[in-house]
Coordinates of C-alpha atoms in Angstrom, one line a residue:
X1 CA 16.9 -17.2 -25.0
X2 CA 15.7 -19.2 -22.8
X3 CA 11.8 -19.6 -23.0
X4 CA 11.6 -18.5 -19.5
X5 CA 13.3 -15.5 -20.0
X6 CA 12.0 -14.3 -23.5
X7 CA 9.6 -12.0 -22.0
X8 CA 11.8 -10.2 -20.0
X9 CA 13.0 -7.8 -21.8
X10 CA 9.2 -7.0 -22.9
X11 CA 8.7 -7.0 -19.3
X12 CA 11.7 -4.0 -18.1
X13 CA 11.3 -2.2 -21.2
X14 CA 7.0 -0.9 -20.2
X15 CA 8.3 -1.5 -16.9
X16 CA 11.0 1.5 -16.9
X17 CA 9.0 3.3 -19.2
X18 CA 6.1 3.9 -18.1
X19 CA 7.1 4.1 -14.3
X20 CA 9.2 7.2 -15.6
X21 CA 6.1 8.9 -17.7
X22 CA 3.6 8.1 -14.8
X23 CA 5.5 9.4 -11.7
X24 CA 5.7 12.5 -13.9
X25 CA 2.2 12.7 -13.3
X26 CA 1.0 16.5 -11.7
X27 CA 4.0 17.7 -12.6
X28 CA 4.9 20.5 -15.2
X29 CA 3.6 19.1 -19.2
X30 CA 6.7 19.6 -20.0
X31 CA 8.2 16.8 -17.4
X32 CA 6.5 14.2 -19.3
X33 CA 7.0 15.4 -22.9
X34 CA 11.2 15.7 -21.6
X35 CA 10.7 11.9 -21.0
X36 CA 9.6 10.2 -23.4
X37 CA 11.8 12.3 -25.9
X38 CA 14.9 10.7 -23.2
X39 CA 12.7 7.3 -23.4
X40 CA 12.5 7.1 -27.2
X41 CA 16.4 8.5 -27.4
X42 CA 17.0 5.5 -26.0
X43 CA 15.0 3.3 -27.8
X44 CA 16.6 5.0 -31.1
X45 CA 20.1 4.5 -29.2
X46 CA 19.7 0.6 -28.0
X47 CA 18.2 0.2 -31.3
X48 CA 21.5 1.3 -33.2
X49 CA 23.7 -0.6 -31.6
X50 CA 21.5 -4.0 -32.1
X51 CA 21.4 -3.5 -36.1
X52 CA 24.7 -1.9 -36.3
X53 CA 26.9 -5.8 -36.0
X54 CA 25.4 -9.3 -35.0
X55 CA 25.3 -9.3 -31.3
X56 CA 24.7 -12.4 -29.8
X57 CA 22.2 -10.4 -28.1
X58 CA 20.0 -8.4 -31.1
X59 CA 16.9 -10.1 -30.7
X60 CA 16.4 -8.3 -26.7
X61 CA 18.3 -4.9 -28.0
X62 CA 15.7 -4.6 -30.7
X63 CA 13.0 -6.5 -28.6
X64 CA 13.9 -3.7 -25.4
X65 CA 14.3 -0.8 -27.9
X66 CA 10.5 -1.7 -29.2
X67 CA 9.0 -2.0 -25.4
X68 CA 10.3 1.1 -24.1
X69 CA 8.4 2.9 -27.2
X70 CA 5.3 1.2 -27.0
X71 CA 5.7 2.0 -22.9
X72 CA 6.0 5.4 -23.4
X73 CA 3.7 5.1 -25.9
X74 CA 0.5 3.8 -23.7
X75 CA 1.5 6.0 -20.7
X76 CA 2.7 9.2 -21.6
X77 CA -1.5 8.3 -23.1
X78 CA -2.8 8.0 -19.8
X79 CA -0.7 11.1 -18.2
X80 CA -0.9 13.8 -20.6
X81 CA -4.5 14.1 -20.7
X82 CA -4.6 14.7 -16.7
X83 CA -2.7 18.4 -17.5
X84 CA -5.5 19.4 -19.8
X85 CA -7.4 22.1 -19.6
X86 CA -10.0 22.4 -17.8
X87 CA -9.4 20.1 -15.3
X88 CA -5.8 20.9 -15.0
X89 CA -6.6 24.4 -14.4
X90 CA -9.9 24.0 -11.4
X91 CA -7.2 21.4 -9.6
X92 CA -5.1 24.3 -9.3
X93 CA -7.1 26.9 -8.2
X94 CA -9.2 24.3 -5.8
X95 CA -12.0 25.3 -8.3
X96 CA -15.5 24.6 -6.4
X97 CA -17.9 22.3 -8.7
X98 CA -20.3 19.6 -9.0
X99 CA -18.8 16.1 -9.6
X100 CA -20.4 12.7 -11.2
X101 CA -17.9 9.9 -10.3
X102 CA -18.4 5.7 -10.2
X103 CA -16.9 4.6 -7.2
X104 CA -14.1 2.2 -7.7
X105 CA -13.1 0.1 -4.5
X106 CA -14.8 0.1 -1.1
X107 CA -14.3 3.0 1.3
X108 CA -11.2 3.0 3.4
X109 CA -12.7 4.7 6.9
X110 CA -11.1 6.4 9.9
X111 CA -12.1 8.5 12.2
X112 CA -12.3 12.5 10.9
X113 CA -11.3 15.5 13.4
X114 CA -14.1 17.1 15.4
X115 CA -14.9 20.8 14.6
X116 CA -18.2 22.3 14.7
X117 CA -18.8 20.9 11.3
X118 CA -18.2 17.0 12.8
X119 CA -20.7 15.3 14.3
X120 CA -19.0 12.7 16.9
X121 CA -19.9 9.9 14.6
X122 CA -18.4 11.2 11.6
X123 CA -16.2 9.5 9.9
X124 CA -13.8 9.6 7.4
X125 CA -14.3 8.0 3.6
X126 CA -11.4 7.8 0.4
X127 CA -11.7 5.4 -2.4
X128 CA -10.7 5.6 -5.8
X129 CA -12.8 6.8 -8.7
X130 CA -13.3 7.8 -11.8
X131 CA -14.5 11.4 -12.5
X132 CA -17.3 11.1 -15.8
X133 CA -17.9 15.4 -15.3
X134 CA -17.7 18.7 -13.9
X135 CA -20.1 21.0 -13.5
X136 CA -19.0 24.7 -12.5
X137 CA -20.8 27.8 -13.1
X138 CA -23.3 26.4 -15.6
X139 CA -20.5 24.8 -18.0
X140 CA -20.8 20.9 -18.2
X141 CA -17.6 18.8 -19.1
X142 CA -17.8 15.1 -20.0
X143 CA -14.1 13.4 -18.6
X144 CA -13.0 10.1 -17.8
X145 CA -10.6 9.4 -15.6
X146 CA -9.2 8.6 -12.4
X147 CA -9.1 10.3 -9.1
X148 CA -8.6 10.1 -5.8
X149 CA -12.3 11.0 -3.7
X150 CA -13.3 11.5 -0.2
X151 CA -15.6 13.1 2.0
X152 CA -16.6 12.7 5.6
X153 CA -20.1 10.9 6.8
X154 CA -21.4 8.6 9.0
X155 CA -20.4 4.8 8.8
X156 CA -23.1 3.4 8.2
X157 CA -23.3 5.4 4.9
X158 CA -19.7 5.4 3.7
X159 CA -19.9 1.0 4.1
X160 CA -23.0 1.4 2.1
X161 CA -21.1 2.4 -0.9
X162 CA -21.0 0.1 -3.7
X163 CA -17.7 0.2 -6.4
X164 CA -19.1 1.1 -9.5
X165 CA -22.1 2.9 -8.5
X166 CA -22.8 6.6 -9.3
X167 CA -23.5 9.2 -7.1
X168 CA -23.3 12.9 -7.7
X169 CA -21.9 16.1 -5.0
X170 CA -20.1 19.1 -4.4
X171 CA -16.8 19.2 -4.2
X172 CA -13.0 21.0 -4.3
X173 CA -10.5 19.7 -6.9
X174 CA -6.9 19.9 -5.4
X175 CA -3.9 18.5 -7.5
X176 CA -2.4 15.2 -6.9
X177 CA 0.6 14.6 -5.9
X178 CA 2.6 14.1 -8.3
X179 CA 3.0 10.2 -8.9
X180 CA -0.2 9.3 -7.7
X181 CA -1.7 7.4 -10.8
X182 CA -4.9 10.0 -10.7
X183 CA -5.8 12.9 -12.3
X184 CA -7.7 14.7 -8.7
X185 CA -8.2 14.9 -5.2
X186 CA -11.9 15.4 -5.3
X187 CA -13.0 16.7 -1.8
X188 CA -16.9 16.1 -1.5
X189 CA -19.1 18.4 0.9
X190 CA -22.3 18.0 1.7
X191 CA -24.2 14.8 1.6
X192 CA -23.9 12.8 -2.1
X193 CA -26.8 11.3 -4.3
X194 CA -26.9 8.6 -5.9
X195 CA -27.6 8.6 -9.5
X196 CA -26.9 4.7 -10.5
X197 CA -26.3 1.5 -9.2
X198 CA -23.5 -0.3 -9.5
X199 CA -23.8 -3.9 -12.1
X200 CA -24.7 -7.1 -9.9
X201 CA -21.5 -9.1 -9.8
X202 CA -20.2 -5.5 -7.5
X203 CA -23.6 -5.5 -5.3
X204 CA -22.7 -9.3 -4.5
X205 CA -18.7 -8.7 -3.9
X206 CA -20.6 -6.1 -1.8
X207 CA -23.1 -7.1 0.2
X208 CA -20.1 -10.4 0.7
X209 CA -18.5 -8.3 2.7
X210 CA -20.9 -6.4 4.4
X211 CA -22.1 -9.9 6.0
X212 CA -18.3 -10.6 7.0
X213 CA -17.4 -7.6 7.9
X214 CA -20.9 -7.9 10.5
X215 CA -19.6 -11.8 11.7
X216 CA -16.6 -9.9 12.6
X217 CA -18.5 -8.4 15.0
X218 CA -17.2 -9.1 18.1
X219 CA -13.9 -11.5 18.3
X220 CA -11.5 -11.5 20.6
X221 CA -7.4 -10.4 20.2
X222 CA -8.8 -8.2 17.9
X223 CA -9.1 -10.3 15.4
X224 CA -12.4 -9.6 14.3
X225 CA -10.4 -6.4 12.6
X226 CA -7.5 -8.5 11.1
X227 CA -9.7 -11.3 9.7
X228 CA -12.4 -9.0 7.1
X229 CA -8.5 -7.7 5.4
X230 CA -6.8 -11.2 4.6
X231 CA -10.5 -13.6 3.3
X232 CA -12.1 -9.4 1.9
X233 CA -9.7 -7.4 1.7
X234 CA -11.6 -5.0 4.5
X235 CA -9.3 -3.7 6.6
X236 CA -11.7 -0.3 7.8
X237 CA -11.7 -2.1 11.1
X238 CA -8.1 -3.1 12.0
X239 CA -7.0 -1.1 14.4
X240 CA -4.6 1.8 14.7
X241 CA -2.4 0.6 17.0
X242 CA -2.4 -3.3 14.7
X243 CA -1.7 -1.4 11.0
X244 CA 0.6 0.7 12.8
X245 CA 2.6 -2.9 14.4
X246 CA 2.6 -4.9 11.3
X247 CA 4.0 -2.4 9.3
X248 CA 6.5 -1.1 11.5
X249 CA 7.6 -4.9 12.0
X250 CA 7.1 -5.8 8.1
X251 CA 3.3 -7.6 7.7
X252 CA 2.3 -5.2 6.3
X253 CA 1.5 -7.3 3.5
X254 CA -0.9 -9.3 5.7
X255 CA -3.3 -6.9 6.5
X256 CA -5.3 -7.1 3.3
X257 CA -5.4 -10.0 0.4
X258 CA -2.7 -10.6 -1.4
X259 CA -1.3 -13.2 -3.7
X260 CA -1.3 -15.3 -1.0
X261 CA -4.4 -15.8 -0.3
X262 CA -5.6 -16.1 -3.7
X263 CA -3.5 -19.2 -4.5
X264 CA -5.1 -20.2 -1.1
X265 CA -8.5 -20.3 -2.2
X266 CA -7.6 -21.1 -5.9
X267 CA -5.9 -24.4 -5.0
X268 CA -8.8 -25.5 -2.0
X269 CA -11.1 -25.4 -4.5
X270 CA -9.6 -27.0 -7.5
X271 CA -8.0 -30.0 -4.5
X272 CA -12.1 -30.5 -3.2
X273 CA -13.2 -30.4 -7.1
X274 CA -10.5 -32.9 -8.4
X275 CA -11.3 -34.8 -5.3
X276 CA -15.6 -35.0 -5.7
X277 CA -13.4 -37.0 -9.3
X278 CA -14.2 -34.1 -11.8
X279 CA -12.2 -34.0 -14.5
X280 CA -9.4 -32.3 -14.8
X281 CA -10.6 -30.1 -17.1
X282 CA -14.5 -29.5 -15.4
X283 CA -11.7 -29.2 -11.8
X284 CA -9.5 -25.8 -13.8
X285 CA -13.0 -24.4 -14.6
X286 CA -14.9 -24.4 -11.5
X287 CA -11.8 -22.8 -9.9
X288 CA -11.3 -20.4 -12.1
X289 CA -14.7 -19.3 -11.5
X290 CA -13.5 -19.5 -7.7
X291 CA -10.6 -17.4 -8.9
X292 CA -12.6 -15.0 -10.7
X293 CA -15.4 -14.3 -8.1
X294 CA -12.8 -13.4 -5.6
X295 CA -11.5 -10.8 -7.2
X296 CA -14.5 -9.4 -8.0
X297 CA -14.8 -10.0 -3.8
X298 CA -12.3 -7.9 -2.9
X299 CA -11.5 -5.3 -5.6
X300 CA -8.2 -4.6 -8.5
X301 CA -5.6 -4.0 -5.7
X302 CA -2.7 -4.2 -7.7
X303 CA -1.0 -7.8 -5.5
X304 CA -4.7 -9.0 -6.5
X305 CA -4.1 -7.8 -10.1
X306 CA -0.7 -9.9 -10.6
X307 CA -1.4 -13.1 -9.1
X308 CA -5.0 -13.5 -10.7
X309 CA -3.0 -12.9 -14.4
X310 CA -0.3 -15.5 -13.0
X311 CA -3.7 -17.7 -11.8
X312 CA -4.9 -16.9 -15.0
X313 CA -2.2 -18.6 -16.8
X314 CA -1.6 -21.4 -14.8
X315 CA -4.7 -23.0 -15.4
X316 CA -4.8 -22.4 -18.8
X317 CA -1.7 -24.4 -18.2
X318 CA -3.8 -27.1 -16.9
X319 CA -6.8 -27.2 -19.3
X320 CA -5.7 -27.6 -21.8
X321 CA -2.7 -29.8 -20.7
X322 CA 0.4 -28.2 -21.2
X323 CA 3.0 -27.2 -18.6
X324 CA 4.3 -24.0 -17.7
X325 CA 7.1 -22.3 -15.5
X326 CA 6.5 -20.2 -12.5
X327 CA 8.9 -17.5 -14.6
X328 CA 7.2 -17.2 -17.6
X329 CA 3.7 -17.2 -15.6
X330 CA 4.9 -14.7 -13.8
X331 CA 6.9 -12.1 -16.7
X332 CA 4.0 -12.6 -18.8
X333 CA 1.3 -11.9 -15.8
X334 CA 3.1 -8.3 -15.5
X335 CA 3.6 -7.9 -18.9
X336 CA -0.1 -8.1 -19.6
X337 CA -1.2 -6.2 -17.1
X338 CA 1.7 -3.1 -17.7
X339 CA -0.3 -3.6 -21.2
X340 CA -3.9 -2.5 -19.7
X341 CA -2.9 -0.7 -17.2
X342 CA 0.7 1.1 -16.8
X343 CA -0.1 2.9 -13.5
X344 CA 1.1 0.0 -12.0
X345 CA 4.5 -0.1 -13.0
X346 CA 4.2 2.9 -10.2
X347 CA 2.6 1.2 -7.3
X348 CA 4.1 0.1 -4.9
X349 CA 2.3 -2.5 -4.2
X350 CA 2.4 -4.6 -7.2
X351 CA 6.8 -3.9 -6.7
X352 CA 7.1 -5.3 -3.7
X353 CA 4.1 -7.8 -5.1
X354 CA 6.1 -8.9 -8.3
X355 CA 9.1 -9.1 -6.0
X356 CA 8.4 -11.0 -3.2
X357 CA 6.6 -13.9 -6.4
X358 CA 9.9 -13.3 -8.3
X359 CA 12.3 -14.7 -4.5
X360 CA 9.8 -17.0 -3.8
X361 CA 10.4 -18.4 -7.8
X362 CA 14.4 -18.0 -7.4
X363 CA 13.9 -20.2 -4.2
X364 CA 11.5 -22.9 -5.6
X365 CA 14.6 -22.7 -9.2
X366 CA 17.8 -23.2 -6.5
X367 CA 16.2 -25.4 -4.6
X368 CA 14.6 -27.9 -7.2
X369 CA 18.2 -27.8 -7.8
X370 CA 20.0 -28.0 -5.3
X371 CA 21.5 -31.9 -4.2
X372 CA 19.3 -32.6 -1.2
X373 CA 16.2 -32.3 -4.0
X374 CA 17.0 -35.0 -5.1
X375 CA 16.8 -37.5 -2.8
X376 CA 12.9 -38.0 -2.0
X377 CA 13.0 -38.1 2.5
X378 CA 12.4 -40.9 4.5
X379 CA 11.6 -40.8 7.6
X380 CA 9.4 -38.8 9.6
X381 CA 13.4 -36.6 10.8
X382 CA 14.6 -35.6 7.2
X383 CA 10.6 -34.7 6.1
X384 CA 10.6 -32.3 9.0
X385 CA 14.1 -30.9 8.2
X386 CA 13.3 -30.3 5.0
X387 CA 9.6 -28.8 5.5
X388 CA 11.7 -26.3 8.3
X389 CA 14.0 -25.6 5.6
X390 CA 11.8 -24.6 3.2
X391 CA 10.2 -22.6 5.2
X392 CA 13.1 -20.5 6.4
X393 CA 14.0 -20.0 2.6
X394 CA 11.0 -19.2 1.5
X395 CA 10.3 -16.5 4.7
X396 CA 14.4 -15.2 3.4
X397 CA 13.6 -15.1 0.1
X398 CA 10.6 -12.9 -0.6
X399 CA 12.5 -10.4 2.9
X400 CA 15.5 -10.5 0.4
X401 CA 13.3 -10.2 -2.7
X402 CA 12.4 -6.5 -1.1
X403 CA 14.6 -5.2 1.3
X404 CA 15.3 -2.9 -1.6
X405 CA 11.8 -1.3 -1.8
X406 CA 11.2 -1.6 1.4
X407 CA 14.4 0.0 2.2
X408 CA 13.7 3.3 -0.2
X409 CA 10.1 3.7 1.8
X410 CA 11.9 5.3 4.5
X411 CA 10.1 3.2 7.6
X412 CA 14.1 1.3 9.2
X413 CA 14.6 -2.2 8.1
X414 CA 13.0 -4.3 10.1
X415 CA 15.5 -6.9 11.8
X416 CA 13.3 -9.2 13.1
X417 CA 11.2 -8.7 9.6
X418 CA 12.0 -13.2 9.3
X419 CA 11.3 -14.3 12.2
X420 CA 8.0 -12.3 12.6
X421 CA 7.3 -13.7 9.3
X422 CA 8.1 -17.4 10.2
X423 CA 5.5 -17.4 13.0
X424 CA 3.3 -16.0 11.5
X425 CA 2.8 -17.7 8.2
X426 CA 1.6 -20.1 9.6
X427 CA -2.0 -18.8 11.0
X428 CA -2.5 -17.5 6.8
X429 CA -3.6 -21.0 5.1
X430 CA -6.4 -21.5 7.9
X431 CA -7.8 -18.7 8.4
X432 CA -8.0 -17.7 5.0
X433 CA -9.7 -21.0 4.2
X434 CA -12.2 -21.0 6.9
X435 CA -12.5 -16.8 7.3
X436 CA -13.6 -17.0 3.1
X437 CA -16.5 -19.9 3.7
X438 CA -17.1 -18.0 6.4
X439 CA -17.3 -15.1 4.5
X440 CA -20.0 -17.4 1.9
X441 CA -21.8 -19.2 4.5
X442 CA -22.7 -15.5 6.6
X443 CA -23.8 -13.5 3.6
X444 CA -26.5 -16.4 3.8
X445 CA -26.5 -17.6 7.2
X446 CA -25.9 -14.8 9.8
X447 CA -25.3 -17.6 12.5
X448 CA -23.5 -20.2 11.2
X449 CA -21.0 -17.8 9.3
X450 CA -19.8 -15.8 12.6
X451 CA -19.3 -19.3 14.2
X452 CA -17.6 -20.0 11.8
X453 CA -16.0 -16.7 12.1
X454 CA -14.8 -17.2 15.7
X455 CA -13.1 -20.0 14.5
X456 CA -10.8 -18.4 12.2
X457 CA -10.4 -15.7 14.3
X458 CA -8.0 -17.7 16.5
X459 CA -5.3 -18.3 13.9
X460 CA -6.0 -14.2 12.8
X461 CA -5.3 -13.5 17.1
X462 CA -2.1 -15.1 16.4
X463 CA -1.2 -13.3 13.7
X464 CA -1.7 -10.4 15.4
X465 CA -0.1 -11.6 18.4
X466 CA 3.0 -11.6 16.4
X467 CA 3.2 -8.6 15.2
X468 CA 3.0 -7.7 18.5
X469 CA 5.7 -9.2 20.2
X470 CA 7.8 -8.4 17.2
X471 CA 7.2 -4.5 17.5
X472 CA 8.0 -5.0 21.4
X473 CA 11.5 -6.1 20.4
X474 CA 14.1 -3.5 21.3
X475 CA 16.3 -2.6 18.7
X476 CA 14.2 -4.5 15.9
X477 CA 14.6 -1.9 13.5
X478 CA 17.2 -1.0 12.2
X479 CA 17.4 2.6 11.4
X480 CA 17.5 2.6 7.1
X481 CA 17.6 6.3 4.7
X482 CA 14.1 6.3 2.8
X483 CA 14.1 7.5 -1.2
X484 CA 17.0 6.3 -3.7
X485 CA 20.1 6.7 -1.5
X486 CA 18.3 4.0 0.7
X487 CA 17.4 1.4 -1.8
X488 CA 20.9 2.3 -4.0
X489 CA 22.7 1.5 -1.0
X490 CA 21.0 -1.6 0.7
X491 CA 21.3 -3.5 -3.7
X492 CA 25.1 -3.4 -2.8
X493 CA 24.4 -4.5 0.6
X494 CA 23.0 -7.2 -0.6
X495 CA 25.1 -7.6 -4.2
X496 CA 28.6 -7.0 -1.6
X497 CA 26.6 -10.1 1.2
X498 CA 25.8 -12.5 -1.9
X499 CA 29.3 -12.1 -3.7
X500 CA 31.0 -13.2 0.7
X501 CA 28.9 -15.7 0.4
X502 CA 29.7 -17.2 -2.6
X503 CA 33.7 -16.2 -2.4
X504 CA 32.7 -18.9 1.6
X505 CA 31.5 -21.7 0.1
X506 CA 33.6 -21.6 -3.1
X507 CA 36.6 -21.6 -0.7
X508 CA 35.7 -23.1 2.5
X509 CA 32.6 -25.6 1.0
X510 CA 33.4 -27.8 4.0
X511 CA 32.7 -25.4 6.7
X512 CA 30.0 -24.3 7.7
X513 CA 30.8 -23.1 11.2
X514 CA 33.0 -20.4 10.2
X515 CA 30.4 -19.4 6.8
X516 CA 27.8 -19.3 10.5
X517 CA 30.3 -17.2 11.9
X518 CA 31.4 -14.5 9.2
X519 CA 27.7 -13.8 8.4
X520 CA 27.6 -12.6 11.8
X521 CA 30.9 -10.8 12.4
X522 CA 29.1 -8.9 9.3
X523 CA 25.5 -8.3 10.9
X524 CA 27.6 -7.0 13.8
X525 CA 29.4 -4.5 11.9
X526 CA 26.5 -3.4 10.4
X527 CA 24.3 -3.1 13.9
X528 CA 27.6 -1.0 15.5
X529 CA 27.1 1.7 12.2
X530 CA 23.9 1.9 12.1
X531 CA 24.0 5.3 14.2
X532 CA 26.2 6.6 11.1
X533 CA 23.4 5.6 8.4
X534 CA 22.4 8.8 6.6
X535 CA 19.2 10.4 8.9
X536 CA 21.0 9.4 12.1
X537 CA 19.6 8.8 15.3
X538 CA 16.3 9.6 15.6
X539 CA 15.2 12.1 17.5
X540 CA 18.4 14.6 16.8
X541 CA 19.7 15.5 20.2
X542 CA 19.0 19.1 21.2
X543 CA 16.1 18.5 19.2
X544 CA 14.8 23.0 18.3
X545 CA 12.1 22.0 15.4
X546 CA 10.7 19.1 13.7
X547 CA 9.0 18.5 10.9
X548 CA 7.3 15.3 11.0
X549 CA 6.8 12.8 8.7
X550 CA 2.9 12.1 8.0
X551 CA 2.7 12.4 4.1
X552 CA 0.6 14.2 2.2
X553 CA 0.7 17.3 4.6
X554 CA 2.2 19.1 7.3
X555 CA 3.4 18.2 11.1
X556 CA 5.6 20.2 12.3
X557 CA 6.3 20.3 16.4
X558 CA 9.2 23.4 17.7
X559 CA 9.9 22.6 21.9
X560 CA 9.7 24.8 24.6
X561 CA 10.5 22.7 27.6
X562 CA 11.7 19.6 28.7
X563 CA 8.1 17.4 26.5
X564 CA 6.7 20.9 25.4
X565 CA 6.5 21.9 22.9
X566 CA 4.2 24.8 20.3
X567 CA 2.8 22.2 17.2
X568 CA 1.9 23.0 14.1
X569 CA -1.3 21.1 11.9
X570 CA -1.4 17.8 12.5
X571 CA -1.6 16.0 8.6
X572 CA -5.0 13.4 7.3
X573 CA -4.5 10.3 10.1
X574 CA -4.0 9.6 13.6
X575 CA -1.1 7.4 13.6
X576 CA 2.0 9.7 11.8
X577 CA 1.4 12.1 13.7
X578 CA 1.7 10.2 17.4
X579 CA 3.8 7.7 17.1
X580 CA 6.4 11.6 16.4
X581 CA 5.4 12.8 19.4
X582 CA 5.5 10.2 21.2
X583 CA 9.6 9.7 19.9
X584 CA 9.9 12.7 20.7
X585 CA 8.9 12.8 23.9
X586 CA 5.7 15.3 23.7
X587 CA 3.7 15.0 26.5
X588 CA 2.2 18.2 27.0
X589 CA 0.9 20.8 23.4
X590 CA 1.6 25.0 24.8
X591 CA 0.2 25.7 21.4
X592 CA -2.0 24.4 19.1
X593 CA -2.2 25.7 16.0
X594 CA -4.6 24.6 12.9
X595 CA -3.9 26.7 10.3
X596 CA -7.4 25.9 8.3
X597 CA -9.7 22.9 7.6
X598 CA -8.6 21.2 5.0
X599 CA -8.0 17.0 5.6
X600 CA -4.0 16.8 5.4
X601 CA -3.9 19.2 7.8
X602 CA -5.8 18.9 11.0
X603 CA -8.1 15.4 10.5
X604 CA -4.7 13.8 12.0
X605 CA -6.2 15.7 15.0
X606 CA -7.0 12.2 17.9
X607 CA -3.3 11.3 17.3
X608 CA -2.2 14.1 18.4
X609 CA -4.6 14.1 21.3
X610 CA -4.0 10.6 22.1
X611 CA -3.1 11.1 26.5
X612 CA -1.2 14.2 25.7
X613 CA -2.8 18.1 27.4
X614 CA -3.2 20.7 25.1
X615 CA -2.1 24.5 26.7
X616 CA -4.3 27.0 24.6

């Protein structure tokens, strides 16, 4: 087997088995046991087939069978404790307990719903965490399981929370949604108390994030909300409108740090080190320290972990003087991360990151093997054409590779995504490089840091301008079914498109106009049948009642008269209920019913109140 593909069966076996097991988390215990049994049976069948006769692919089948068993075992070790007592019983009955948790990520803030218990400056914050102890009715259990923690406090108090710190508070435990990489939802009640400080390196990272956030205050075009997300992974200042626009047109990967940002920062440091005439190994060591520091500041996001693993492999290759292909680095990083953290197998962010990187590598391999790359462009016009072709090819490759996953998420297919990302990508490197310098400088000298942030704010503002323009394009997002149906349909469409492209290229090699016309006809057909796709037009004509997609929570709209409706609950966030009511044309809520004051029923209230009147 080709060296580049040797790890592929390992990655495939681990990914399939771990995703199946981790997605069963939160369900009844027999789900996990049954899936594990099915995976073992499949692995045994693959093993029998491999040993039956000397197949050419016997090594691949043997490795695949072993990977399936290893992946299922690792994932089961993480999932089974989540369904064990006493935690499972506590979450089922919404137990009121005292918890101690180690904060795992920087808190994400949003405005809390106005209730009798909340003041105007109250913020709702959420973060990942490790639950280390639970006390109920005088009994204390020592645990070590991942949870999602949320609470209400002032913005200052929430942003003072440092990842790695241990806090204690009264809380209510609830079961997580199926497939979430957590054992419980922990809703803190009242004020929390910090009982143990975070490690020094995490306090340093927190200081840099806070300095960057402060340096971006007052930047024009709302770039002060996007820039910290690009540079240090803090998107708490990004407005809901900007976030919604970028998600709608397929630019949400730019709202937070991704692998491209890490590659830009590490690459610039490596080039600077080589420019200072440092020896190769010394330059690689400096770049490795920059990579580690960047990950420490940003936090362990799935895309960053994947990119960091690839970066380490690439830096080791540079350090030892041995070349490694990008495909080998990608598969090796996937294998390493899945062995360390099986929960990544069911992380949408991790899937999107790997797919996008695979698409970029595929384009790079394809473009290297093409005849046009055998000749070095000499004239300025040739270099310009090649640069434009590569820019378009990279954007298209990433969009196509992630299309099946995006289609399954149910947000529609952003037709404007390719031109929007193409226009926005030119601003990412300067915003990242200058923004990273601003973060470091602001941590020791706020005024110069603010000046650098202002400079980085211009390319960041351009990204937001492009997102707003793309979101306002009529018909820029194609309706598409969600879930497995949407993913399968997109895969079929891509395979059919590729086969048609290969056929036309084979039979009409010198007829580019015919190829262009054929592609235009296919696009026109897809556009024409879009109202007949599963899901139909939105909103449905003559609708009477609609259950809005508000994520984990409830939001029901019942029509009364034109532009008027009854609304029952508003979900956990402002954006989804606001978009749903806007799409339905509801400007007056005759009756608003909030069934109970839980986050997933009332926190979206500011979205409902945005530009609407409420009767009772």
